[in-house]
Every structure is written in structure tokens, then in C-alpha cells.
């Protein structure tokens, strides 16, 4: 960043993703600068996770252009996969392996050198306070413990771009603070670009350099937290968010795969 | 310890070894077949063909246990998708061919392990294999294991959930097994059944196993080996292709 011309590490132009009749992402364009923390905010079903899945080669877009670290992830999937890491919104652990084995698997897959592997796994497991449980099968973990393990796993290798899709769902406040502290540090020290989504507006306000607000598959506003508040004459980001996206609840269209959230909704309705 | 293929293989093997109920459960069926059919039809077979039915049956049951175990590992891709672990492997900077290949090797390994267990059980019941060609029988076991893990992977790559599972069992796996000559000599079967069996890949696997373990053979070891190898390579390629195209 020092004085150099700021380059975009992610560029997205007119991205569209349709699932049959439903248009989940409807002509989205944005850039993320190298070394930036970029937040995607938006109500349930806005299309945040779908956008992330396309950026991370899990889904092919219906149309649009993407450049990720100079690579077109649709054409050159293998190369694109080398440049990022991701913590998914939905569960993604192997329940039949132990905590340690899950991390070891990840370290091998992401080419962490063998000599550093043990040390890094230990460090991350201690970071999320699961070191004592390292040899327990993941299926014996609580929801929050699983989430912590996923986060530890996502931080074992140090990618150029880190995608965090609602990383703090289900975590206690201590762990949340701890996590964002760590992410900010990695962002500063290694210049790692962070692309995150969250429903906790304070988190976005505190961590993100820039924010895009998405609704119904479209980006409706972009800018720093300050700019967004100014534009909407809101006193805080949450207020700005509500002014931009309205007050009605979007439940019907929310992501079908989203177990955590749909559980939360089911409980809420009782 | 550095290769993703090895790591994937290890994962499959660990999962298999950790699920004792599955291991024991999948031994139940072959034992049942060996005992019920082996003893039940033994005298009938003997009066018609002369010779010991267990010797005829055992290779078929070994093939069956490899078929079921391997196919199951392949189809497990659907579980991985539902529990979410598949995503983790699919975004990693490892070619999907390597992921699929590691998985398939793992599935084949568990299949062979299961096959050897059944071989030992059959020997206890009274099966007397010829030991000279055992290494060749193991090669047939490997080929059967690779073939059906790849086939399971190929199918599972196209399915979103477990709803198709029964369909696959009843309309693919069971016919493949029953029409392969695992349970009865195809030489004596009606013409139409014989012709159908020629299109069943397992027919050549069973024949190869039977040839190497007992010396009884319809097509000869050479042809069996060529057909099994070629088909395995084709299905491995198709499985890798479909697995590579998975979207989540
Ligand atoms: N595989 C799929 N098949 C069909 N529709 C899908 C699929 N995945 C997502 N959708 C739909 O696309 C829309 C956007 O979903 P997405 O998961 O991107 O939302 P999101 O912004 O991440 O929401 P949340 O805050 O709830 O995580 C939703 O209407 C969802 O139902
Ligand atoms: Mg989402």
C-alpha cells in the first residue's frame, strides 16, 4: 500500500447468477483493493453467499466478469484456488475425524510445509481454545466449538484473500473479539485482503475499510461506514442499513442451505 | 504425509475403520450368502455339475462384498455434500482429479480389505482356494474396487441428496450383482441371460477372481484382466470428470 498505486485484487463486473427462475445475484459490480477489509452486508437471501461461492469457484456464474488476483476463476479454477482461503457460512467439517485431523487435512491440502504444520495447528487450536480437545471426534463438539474449529482451520494457511462468510455466527462475544483482533493483525502484518459478510453491524463498522450493501441480488450502496452514515443521515451503521434496506423481514427467500439461520428462524416463530 | 492423494486416502480408510458397525454389518450379508446358499444349494450343484459349490460360490461372494463396500464409499460423496465437508475439499488448491483419485483409492482399499476378510471366512467354512495365483486375485479385487468406487463417485456427483440411493441399489447394484454369474454358472444359463451378463462389468471381475482362486473360468484370465482394466480406466475417467464439474 505504501505510496504504490492501489491495485484491485478482486474485480467483479455485472455478475449474474440464476437458479432456474430465481435470480440470486442480479448484475453486481464492485472492486476490492489489495490489503483491504471489505464487507458485504445485506438481509437474508440478498445473494452474499452466492457471490462468494462464485468468487471461490464453487458455482459458475450465469454471466458477468470476475478477476481474482489477476485470474479468471471460471476459466482457471485451479490457479484461482491457490490465492484464497475461506470460512464458509454452512458447516464444513468432517465429523468423523478429530479436531486435529481436520486441521491436518486442511494444512496438507493447502500446502503448508510439513515442518510448520504441527506448530501452526497447535497455535490455531490454542487460539480457539480447543487444544485440550484436539483428539476428540468433531461430532462430539458443540455448535460453537465446531464454529471455532472452522475458524482455526481457515487461518492455518495465510492466503492472499480470505473470505469470511458470517464467521462469527454462534460465537460468544469473547471469541468474536478475539477473532477480529487476529484478523486485523493478519491484515496489517501480511497485507492479507479480507472479504467478509456479517449481520453484526458493529463488527462491520469496526473492522471493514469499505462496505457494500446488497439487497435482492443488487448492490444498493457502497462506501466507508462513515460515508454510508452520512448519505443516509443515520447515527450508526445499523440505522443506515435499515434505512437502505427497509424494515420488512426477508425469510422466505433465505438461503436453503443455511442451517444455522433457518434453525434460528424456526425457533423465533414459536 | 505431504500428498493430498494420500491424505484423502487416509481419510477414507480412517472413516471405514472407525465405523465398526458398518464393517461388521457389511460382513453379515456375505456370511449369510455363503452359509445359506453354500450349504442350501450345495447338493443340488454337486449332482448337476460335480464339484464343490462353495468353491464356485466364494469368489462371487468376495466380488459382491467388494462391490457393496466400494460402491458405498463412492456414493458417500452425497453425504459429504450434505454435511458440508465436500465444499472444504472442492475449494482447496488441489486438482479435483487428485481428490477424486485419493477417494477412489481409499474406497478400493476398504473394498479389498472387506474382500480378504470374506476370503478368510469362506476358507473357514470350507473354501479351498489355489494359493499360487493369489497375487493375481488381489489384482482383480483392486480392479473391482476401483471400478465400483469410481462408478459410485460418478453417480453421486450428479445427485444432490440421498433420495436416489434406493433407486441405485435396486436398479443398478443388485442387477449388476445377480446378473454377473456370481451365484450360478453362466455356461448353463439360458441364452438371453448369458447375453445380458456379457454387458455386466462385474461378470469379468467375478470370472477373473474365480479363475485365479479356483481355476474355473469362462473367458480366461487374460480376457478378464484386459476387460476389467479397460473398463476401470474408463469409469475412473468419467468419475473424475463428473466429480470435477460438481457445483455447490
Ligand atoms: N443452490 C441453490 N439453489 C436454488 N436457490 C438458491 C441456491 N443457493 C441460494 N439460492 C437462493 O439464492 C438467494 C440468495 O442466497 P444467498 O445464500 O446468496 O443469500 P445470503 O445473502 O448469503 O443470505 P444469508 O444472510 O441468509 O446468508 C436466496 O433466495 C436463496 O434461496
Ligand atoms: Mg449467506
mmCIF file of N, CA, C and O in Angstrom, chain A residues 6 10 16 24 26 38 56-57 91 106 125 131 149 162 171 188 190 201 218-220 223 225 233 270:
data_model
loop_
_atom_site.group_PDB
_atom_site.id
_atom_site.type_symbol
_atom_site.label_atom_id
_atom_site.label_comp_id
_atom_site.label_asym_id
_atom_site.label_seq_id
_atom_site.Cartn_x
_atom_site.Cartn_y
_atom_site.Cartn_z
ATOM 1 N N UNK A 6 -2.792 1.890 -5.832
ATOM 2 C CA UNK A 6 -3.581 0.816 -5.227
ATOM 3 C C UNK A 6 -4.167 -0.073 -6.313
ATOM 4 O O UNK A 6 -4.845 0.389 -7.219
ATOM 5 N N UNK A 10 -9.687 -7.953 -6.366
ATOM 6 C CA UNK A 10 -10.921 -8.554 -6.879
ATOM 7 C C UNK A 10 -11.642 -7.517 -7.741
ATOM 8 O O UNK A 10 -11.790 -6.370 -7.326
ATOM 9 N N UNK A 16 -24.115 -12.053 -12.670
ATOM 10 C CA UNK A 16 -25.497 -12.538 -12.572
ATOM 11 C C UNK A 16 -25.461 -14.017 -12.259
ATOM 12 O O UNK A 16 -24.668 -14.764 -12.825
ATOM 13 N N UNK A 24 -30.544 -14.893 -8.065
ATOM 14 C CA UNK A 24 -29.961 -14.676 -6.743
ATOM 15 C C UNK A 24 -29.011 -13.488 -6.749
ATOM 16 O O UNK A 24 -28.942 -12.727 -5.786
ATOM 17 N N UNK A 26 -27.959 -10.254 -9.235
ATOM 18 C CA UNK A 26 -28.598 -9.604 -10.368
ATOM 19 C C UNK A 26 -27.795 -8.387 -10.854
ATOM 20 O O UNK A 26 -28.162 -7.248 -10.605
ATOM 21 N N UNK A 38 -13.013 -5.743 3.235
ATOM 22 C CA UNK A 38 -14.209 -5.361 2.505
ATOM 23 C C UNK A 38 -15.394 -6.135 3.066
ATOM 24 O O UNK A 38 -15.331 -7.346 3.215
ATOM 25 N N UNK A 56 -15.301 -18.076 -5.282
ATOM 26 C CA UNK A 56 -14.426 -19.152 -4.807
ATOM 27 C C UNK A 56 -14.571 -20.432 -5.633
ATOM 28 O O UNK A 56 -14.281 -21.522 -5.144
ATOM 29 N N UNK A 57 -15.044 -20.323 -6.845
ATOM 30 C CA UNK A 57 -15.108 -21.425 -7.820
ATOM 31 C C UNK A 57 -16.100 -22.546 -7.492
ATOM 32 O O UNK A 57 -16.108 -23.580 -8.138
ATOM 33 N N UNK A 91 -21.895 -25.426 7.797
ATOM 34 C CA UNK A 91 -20.918 -26.375 8.345
ATOM 35 C C UNK A 91 -20.086 -27.028 7.242
ATOM 36 O O UNK A 91 -20.605 -27.292 6.154
ATOM 37 N N UNK A 106 -6.510 -30.052 6.196
ATOM 38 C CA UNK A 106 -6.513 -28.739 5.554
ATOM 39 C C UNK A 106 -5.087 -28.278 5.254
ATOM 40 O O UNK A 106 -4.800 -27.782 4.161
ATOM 41 N N UNK A 125 -5.215 -24.082 17.283
ATOM 42 C CA UNK A 125 -6.105 -24.779 18.211
ATOM 43 C C UNK A 125 -6.078 -24.112 19.578
ATOM 44 O O UNK A 125 -7.093 -24.030 20.272
ATOM 45 N N UNK A 131 -7.355 -26.802 22.121
ATOM 46 C CA UNK A 131 -6.161 -27.663 22.145
ATOM 47 C C UNK A 131 -6.387 -28.898 23.003
ATOM 48 O O UNK A 131 -5.979 -30.002 22.652
ATOM 49 N N UNK A 149 -13.582 -24.242 15.478
ATOM 50 C CA UNK A 149 -12.643 -25.102 14.773
ATOM 51 C C UNK A 149 -12.562 -24.713 13.293
ATOM 52 O O UNK A 149 -11.480 -24.691 12.695
ATOM 53 N N UNK A 162 -8.804 -13.678 2.047
ATOM 54 C CA UNK A 162 -9.539 -14.544 2.966
ATOM 55 C C UNK A 162 -11.018 -14.183 2.903
ATOM 56 O O UNK A 162 -11.402 -13.039 3.138
ATOM 57 N N UNK A 171 -20.933 -17.561 17.855
ATOM 58 C CA UNK A 171 -19.781 -17.461 18.752
ATOM 59 C C UNK A 171 -20.077 -16.516 19.916
ATOM 60 O O UNK A 171 -20.811 -15.535 19.764
ATOM 61 N N UNK A 188 -2.987 -6.437 8.691
ATOM 62 C CA UNK A 188 -1.939 -5.410 8.774
ATOM 63 C C UNK A 188 -0.578 -5.982 8.446
ATOM 64 O O UNK A 188 0.151 -5.465 7.625
ATOM 65 N N UNK A 190 0.442 -8.990 7.139
ATOM 66 C CA UNK A 190 0.728 -9.727 5.911
ATOM 67 C C UNK A 190 0.051 -9.110 4.704
ATOM 68 O O UNK A 190 0.144 -9.641 3.596
ATOM 69 N N UNK A 201 -23.658 -5.387 12.715
ATOM 70 C CA UNK A 201 -23.229 -4.121 12.115
ATOM 71 C C UNK A 201 -22.022 -3.518 12.838
ATOM 72 O O UNK A 201 -21.159 -2.906 12.211
ATOM 73 N N UNK A 218 -28.793 -7.127 -5.667
ATOM 74 C CA UNK A 218 -28.134 -5.939 -6.217
ATOM 75 C C UNK A 218 -27.382 -5.193 -5.117
ATOM 76 O O UNK A 218 -27.805 -5.210 -3.966
ATOM 77 N N UNK A 219 -26.309 -4.531 -5.509
ATOM 78 C CA UNK A 219 -25.631 -3.661 -4.547
ATOM 79 C C UNK A 219 -26.332 -2.315 -4.582
ATOM 80 O O UNK A 219 -26.440 -1.684 -5.636
ATOM 81 N N UNK A 220 -26.856 -1.896 -3.424
ATOM 82 C CA UNK A 220 -27.599 -0.647 -3.448
ATOM 83 C C UNK A 220 -26.767 0.534 -2.960
ATOM 84 O O UNK A 220 -27.099 1.672 -3.233
ATOM 85 N N UNK A 223 -19.391 2.165 0.143
ATOM 86 C CA UNK A 223 -18.612 3.251 0.729
ATOM 87 C C UNK A 223 -18.057 2.868 2.084
ATOM 88 O O UNK A 223 -18.249 1.740 2.554
ATOM 89 N N UNK A 225 -17.959 3.171 6.231
ATOM 90 C CA UNK A 225 -19.068 3.254 7.183
ATOM 91 C C UNK A 225 -19.481 4.716 7.366
ATOM 92 O O UNK A 225 -20.669 5.046 7.421
ATOM 93 N N UNK A 233 -27.941 9.935 6.608
ATOM 94 C CA UNK A 233 -28.179 10.736 7.808
ATOM 95 C C UNK A 233 -28.547 9.838 8.992
ATOM 96 O O UNK A 233 -29.503 10.105 9.728
ATOM 97 N N UNK A 270 -41.817 -19.710 17.177
ATOM 98 C CA UNK A 270 -42.687 -20.440 18.121
ATOM 99 C C UNK A 270 -43.497 -19.513 19.003
ATOM 100 O O UNK A 270 -43.053 -18.444 19.314
#
